[in-house]
Coordinates of C-alpha atoms in Angstrom, one line a residue:
M1 CA -0.6 -24.8 -29.2
I2 CA -1.4 -21.2 -28.1
N3 CA -2.9 -19.4 -31.1
K4 CA -5.1 -16.9 -29.3
A5 CA -4.5 -15.4 -25.9
G6 CA -6.4 -13.1 -23.6
V7 CA -4.5 -10.6 -21.5
L8 CA -6.3 -9.1 -18.5
G9 CA -5.1 -5.7 -17.4
A10 CA -3.8 -3.0 -19.9
G11 CA -1.2 -1.4 -17.6
Q12 CA 2.5 -1.5 -18.1
M13 CA 2.8 -5.3 -17.7
G14 CA -0.3 -6.3 -19.6
S15 CA 0.4 -4.1 -22.6
G16 CA 4.0 -5.4 -22.7
I17 CA 2.7 -9.0 -22.7
A18 CA 0.2 -8.2 -25.4
H19 CA 3.0 -6.6 -27.4
V20 CA 5.3 -9.7 -27.4
L21 CA 2.4 -12.1 -28.0
A22 CA 1.2 -10.2 -31.1
Q23 CA 4.8 -9.7 -32.3
Q24 CA 5.1 -13.5 -32.4
G25 CA 2.0 -14.1 -34.5
I26 CA -0.5 -14.8 -31.6
E27 CA -4.0 -13.2 -31.7
V28 CA -4.5 -11.1 -28.6
V29 CA -7.6 -10.0 -26.8
L30 CA -6.6 -7.2 -24.4
F31 CA -9.1 -6.6 -21.6
D32 CA -9.4 -3.8 -19.1
I33 CA -12.3 -2.1 -17.3
A34 CA -11.0 1.4 -18.3
E35 CA -11.4 2.5 -22.0
A36 CA -8.8 5.2 -21.5
Q37 CA -6.3 2.6 -20.3
L38 CA -6.9 0.4 -23.3
A39 CA -6.3 3.4 -25.6
K40 CA -3.1 4.3 -23.8
A41 CA -1.9 0.7 -24.1
V42 CA -2.5 0.5 -27.8
S43 CA -0.7 3.8 -28.4
G44 CA 2.2 2.7 -26.2
I45 CA 2.6 -0.7 -28.0
E46 CA 2.7 1.1 -31.4
K47 CA 5.3 3.5 -30.2
N48 CA 7.4 0.7 -28.8
L49 CA 7.2 -1.2 -32.0
E50 CA 8.3 1.9 -33.9
R51 CA 11.2 2.3 -31.5
Q52 CA 12.2 -1.3 -32.2
A53 CA 12.0 -0.6 -36.0
K54 CA 14.3 2.4 -35.6
K55 CA 16.8 0.2 -33.8
G56 CA 16.7 -2.4 -36.6
Q57 CA 15.0 -5.0 -34.4
L58 CA 11.9 -5.1 -36.5
E59 CA 10.8 -4.3 -40.1
S60 CA 8.5 -1.2 -40.1
A61 CA 6.3 -2.9 -42.6
A62 CA 5.4 -5.6 -40.0
I63 CA 3.9 -3.1 -37.5
P64 CA 0.4 -2.8 -39.0
A65 CA 0.0 -6.6 -39.0
I66 CA 1.2 -6.9 -35.4
M67 CA -1.2 -4.1 -34.3
G68 CA -3.9 -5.8 -36.3
R69 CA -3.6 -8.9 -34.1
I70 CA -4.5 -6.9 -30.9
R71 CA -8.1 -6.4 -30.1
T72 CA -9.3 -4.5 -27.1
T73 CA -12.4 -5.1 -25.0
Q74 CA -14.1 -4.1 -21.7
A75 CA -16.1 -7.3 -21.7
M76 CA -14.3 -10.3 -20.1
E77 CA -16.7 -12.6 -22.1
D78 CA -14.7 -11.7 -25.2
L79 CA -11.9 -14.0 -23.9
A80 CA -14.2 -17.1 -24.1
D81 CA -12.4 -18.7 -27.1
C82 CA -8.8 -18.0 -26.1
D83 CA -6.4 -20.9 -25.7
M84 CA -4.8 -19.1 -22.8
A85 CA -5.7 -16.1 -20.5
I86 CA -2.9 -14.2 -18.8
E87 CA -3.9 -12.1 -15.8
A88 CA -1.7 -9.0 -15.3
V89 CA -3.7 -6.8 -12.9
T90 CA -2.6 -5.0 -9.7
E91 CA -0.8 -7.2 -7.2
K92 CA -3.9 -7.6 -4.9
E93 CA -4.8 -11.1 -3.9
A94 CA -8.6 -10.5 -3.5
L95 CA -8.8 -8.9 -7.0
K96 CA -6.8 -11.8 -8.6
L97 CA -9.0 -14.4 -7.0
E98 CA -12.2 -12.7 -8.2
I99 CA -10.8 -12.5 -11.7
F100 CA -9.9 -16.2 -11.8
R101 CA -13.3 -17.2 -10.5
K102 CA -14.9 -15.3 -13.4
L103 CA -12.4 -16.4 -16.0
D104 CA -13.0 -20.1 -15.0
G105 CA -16.7 -19.7 -16.0
I106 CA -16.0 -17.8 -19.2
V107 CA -12.9 -19.2 -20.9
K108 CA -13.4 -22.5 -22.9
A109 CA -12.7 -25.8 -21.3
G110 CA -9.1 -26.9 -21.7
A111 CA -7.7 -23.4 -21.9
I112 CA -4.8 -22.4 -19.6
L113 CA -5.3 -19.7 -17.0
A114 CA -2.0 -18.0 -16.2
S115 CA -1.1 -15.3 -13.6
N116 CA 1.6 -12.7 -14.0
T117 CA 1.7 -12.4 -10.2
S118 CA 5.1 -11.6 -8.8
S119 CA 4.5 -13.1 -5.4
I120 CA 1.1 -14.6 -4.7
P121 CA 1.0 -18.4 -4.5
I122 CA -0.3 -20.1 -7.6
T123 CA -1.9 -22.9 -5.7
R124 CA -4.1 -20.5 -3.8
I125 CA -5.2 -18.8 -7.1
A126 CA -5.8 -22.2 -8.7
A127 CA -8.0 -23.4 -5.8
V128 CA -10.8 -20.9 -6.7
T129 CA -11.2 -22.5 -10.2
G130 CA -12.6 -25.8 -11.4
R131 CA -9.4 -26.4 -13.4
P132 CA -6.5 -26.2 -11.0
D133 CA -4.5 -28.4 -13.4
K134 CA -4.7 -25.7 -16.0
V135 CA -3.5 -22.8 -13.8
I136 CA 0.1 -21.7 -13.8
G137 CA 2.3 -18.7 -12.9
M138 CA 3.9 -16.9 -15.8
H139 CA 5.8 -14.0 -14.2
F140 CA 7.2 -11.6 -16.9
M141 CA 9.9 -9.1 -16.1
N142 CA 9.4 -5.3 -16.7
P143 CA 9.8 -4.0 -19.4
V144 CA 8.4 -7.1 -21.0
P145 CA 9.6 -6.5 -24.6
V146 CA 13.2 -6.0 -23.4
M147 CA 13.6 -8.4 -20.5
Q148 CA 14.5 -12.0 -21.4
L149 CA 13.2 -13.9 -18.4
V150 CA 9.9 -15.4 -17.5
E151 CA 9.5 -17.2 -14.2
V152 CA 7.2 -20.2 -14.6
I153 CA 5.6 -21.4 -11.4
R154 CA 3.7 -24.7 -11.0
G155 CA 0.9 -24.8 -8.5
L156 CA 0.4 -28.0 -6.5
A157 CA -2.1 -29.3 -9.2
T158 CA -0.5 -27.9 -12.4
S159 CA -0.3 -30.6 -15.0
D160 CA 2.7 -31.6 -17.0
E161 CA 0.7 -30.7 -20.1
T162 CA 0.0 -27.2 -18.9
F163 CA 3.7 -26.7 -17.9
A164 CA 4.9 -27.9 -21.3
A165 CA 2.5 -25.6 -23.2
T166 CA 3.6 -22.6 -21.1
T167 CA 7.3 -23.2 -21.5
A168 CA 6.8 -23.7 -25.2
L169 CA 5.1 -20.3 -25.4
V170 CA 8.0 -18.7 -23.5
A171 CA 10.4 -20.1 -26.0
K172 CA 8.2 -18.9 -28.9
L173 CA 8.4 -15.4 -27.4
G174 CA 12.2 -15.7 -27.6
K175 CA 12.6 -15.6 -23.8
E176 CA 14.2 -17.9 -21.2
T177 CA 12.3 -19.9 -18.5
A178 CA 13.3 -20.0 -14.9
V179 CA 11.2 -22.6 -13.0
S180 CA 10.3 -21.8 -9.4
A181 CA 8.5 -23.8 -6.7
D182 CA 5.3 -22.2 -5.5
Y183 CA 6.4 -20.2 -2.5
P184 CA 5.9 -16.5 -1.8
G185 CA 8.0 -14.3 -4.0
F186 CA 9.2 -17.2 -6.2
I187 CA 12.9 -16.7 -7.2
V188 CA 13.4 -13.1 -8.3
N189 CA 11.3 -11.2 -5.8
R190 CA 12.2 -13.5 -2.9
I191 CA 15.8 -12.1 -3.4
L192 CA 15.2 -8.7 -5.0
I193 CA 12.5 -7.1 -2.8
P194 CA 14.2 -7.9 0.6
M195 CA 17.3 -6.2 -0.9
I196 CA 15.2 -3.1 -1.7
N197 CA 13.6 -3.3 1.8
E198 CA 17.1 -3.4 3.4
A199 CA 18.2 -0.4 1.3
A200 CA 15.1 1.4 2.7
F201 CA 16.2 0.4 6.3
A202 CA 19.7 1.7 5.6
L203 CA 18.1 5.1 4.7
F204 CA 15.6 4.9 7.6
E205 CA 18.4 4.3 10.1
G206 CA 20.5 7.1 8.8
I207 CA 23.3 4.9 7.5
A208 CA 23.6 6.8 4.2
T209 CA 21.8 9.1 1.8
V210 CA 19.6 7.8 -1.0
E211 CA 22.4 8.8 -3.5
D212 CA 25.2 7.0 -1.6
I213 CA 23.1 3.8 -1.1
D214 CA 22.4 3.6 -4.8
K215 CA 26.0 4.6 -5.7
G216 CA 27.4 1.9 -3.4
M217 CA 25.2 -0.9 -4.9
K218 CA 25.7 0.3 -8.5
L219 CA 29.5 0.7 -8.4
G220 CA 30.2 -1.9 -5.6
T221 CA 28.2 -4.8 -7.0
N222 CA 27.9 -3.7 -10.7
Q223 CA 24.1 -3.5 -10.8
P224 CA 22.7 -1.3 -13.6
M225 CA 20.7 0.8 -11.1
G226 CA 20.7 1.2 -7.4
P227 CA 18.0 -0.5 -5.3
L228 CA 16.2 2.8 -4.4
T229 CA 16.1 3.9 -8.0
L230 CA 14.8 0.4 -8.9
A231 CA 12.1 0.7 -6.2
D232 CA 10.9 3.9 -7.7
F233 CA 10.8 2.3 -11.1
I234 CA 8.8 -0.8 -9.8
G235 CA 6.5 1.3 -7.7
L236 CA 6.8 1.5 -3.9
D237 CA 3.3 0.2 -3.5
T238 CA 4.2 -2.9 -5.4
C239 CA 7.4 -3.4 -3.4
L240 CA 5.4 -3.1 -0.2
A241 CA 2.7 -5.5 -1.4
I242 CA 5.4 -8.1 -2.1
M243 CA 7.1 -7.6 1.2
N244 CA 3.8 -8.1 2.9
V245 CA 3.2 -11.3 1.0
L246 CA 6.7 -12.6 2.0
H247 CA 6.1 -11.6 5.7
E248 CA 2.6 -13.2 5.9
G249 CA 3.7 -16.2 3.9
F250 CA 6.8 -17.1 5.9
K251 CA 5.9 -15.5 9.2
D252 CA 9.6 -14.6 9.5
S253 CA 10.6 -11.2 10.9
K254 CA 13.4 -10.9 8.4
Y255 CA 10.7 -10.0 5.9
R256 CA 9.2 -7.2 8.0
P257 CA 8.6 -4.1 5.7
C258 CA 10.6 -1.1 6.5
P259 CA 8.5 1.5 8.4
L260 CA 9.8 4.2 6.0
L261 CA 8.6 2.2 3.0
V262 CA 5.2 1.9 4.7
K263 CA 5.0 5.6 5.4
M264 CA 6.0 6.6 1.9
V265 CA 3.2 4.4 0.4
E266 CA 0.7 5.9 2.9
A267 CA 1.7 9.4 1.7
G268 CA 1.2 8.4 -1.9
Y269 CA 5.0 8.7 -2.7
L270 CA 5.0 5.6 -5.0
G271 CA 7.9 6.4 -7.3
R272 CA 8.1 7.4 -10.9
K273 CA 4.4 6.9 -11.6
T274 CA 3.4 9.6 -9.0
G275 CA 6.5 11.8 -9.6
R276 CA 7.9 11.3 -6.1
G277 CA 9.4 8.3 -4.3
F278 CA 12.9 8.1 -3.0
Y279 CA 13.7 10.6 -5.7
T280 CA 11.6 13.4 -7.2
Y281 CA 10.8 13.2 -10.9

C-alpha cells in the first residue's frame, strides 16, 4: 500500500504527478534543488485544481485538503520514510543514475523506487541500487492530471510484488496501465518520437512547410495536433534526447536524429518553453 510518496523534480511532470497523488489521498513530499521551482509547482497545482473545480470535476472545498497533503523540500533526506519515490527529473541518464544511487541510501528498506523516464532502460537504472527488485518504470503522460495512460516498465529484476503495487497505484489514480518490456523508448516514444523525427526530416528535405506537415497529419490521420506542434509542446531537447537513446540503444540508422532537430536544439530553439521551436510563440 502506497500511503506516502516522494516525487523528485518539481517541473511540469513532477508537479503533475504530485497533483494526482495528493488528489487521491496520498501524502506527497515534493523535492527539487530549486526553491523557486518548488514555489512555481505549488502555485501551478493549486491553479489546476481550481480549474478542475470550475469544470465540475472536483469540489472546491476539497482543494485545501489536497494542497495540505503536499510538502516541499530541498533535502532528499526528507523522502526517507516514503513508501515509494518517483523520479521525474530531466531526461539525462547520468543525472538519473546519480539520483537513484542517493535514493537507495536514503529511502527506507522495502520502498519502491520508480522512474518517470520516457526512454532510458529501467534495468540500467536499477543496477546502481541495492534493491533492483524494487525498481520500476512509471512513465506518466503529459499533462499528467489529464492524460489517462501510465506506461509501466519492468526491469530484468523487478519483482511481481513491486509490479503489483505499482499497477494498483495506477488504478487508484484513475489511470490505465500499458505494460512495456524494458527496451529503449518503451511503447509510446518508440513509435511517437521517430514520427516527430520523420516530420523534421520532411521539413529539412523541403518536402513541405511546417504548417502543411502538421495539417497533413492532423486532417489526414485525425491526430489532435500535428507532429511539429507536438514536438514544440514536448520540447525539442527532450525529443532529441529520446532519439539519441533509441539510436544508441538499437544501433539502427532508422533512429538517426534529423540534422535540423540537432541544429535547433543547439540554437536553443526548444519549443514552447523558450518561445521558439518549429513555431514562434
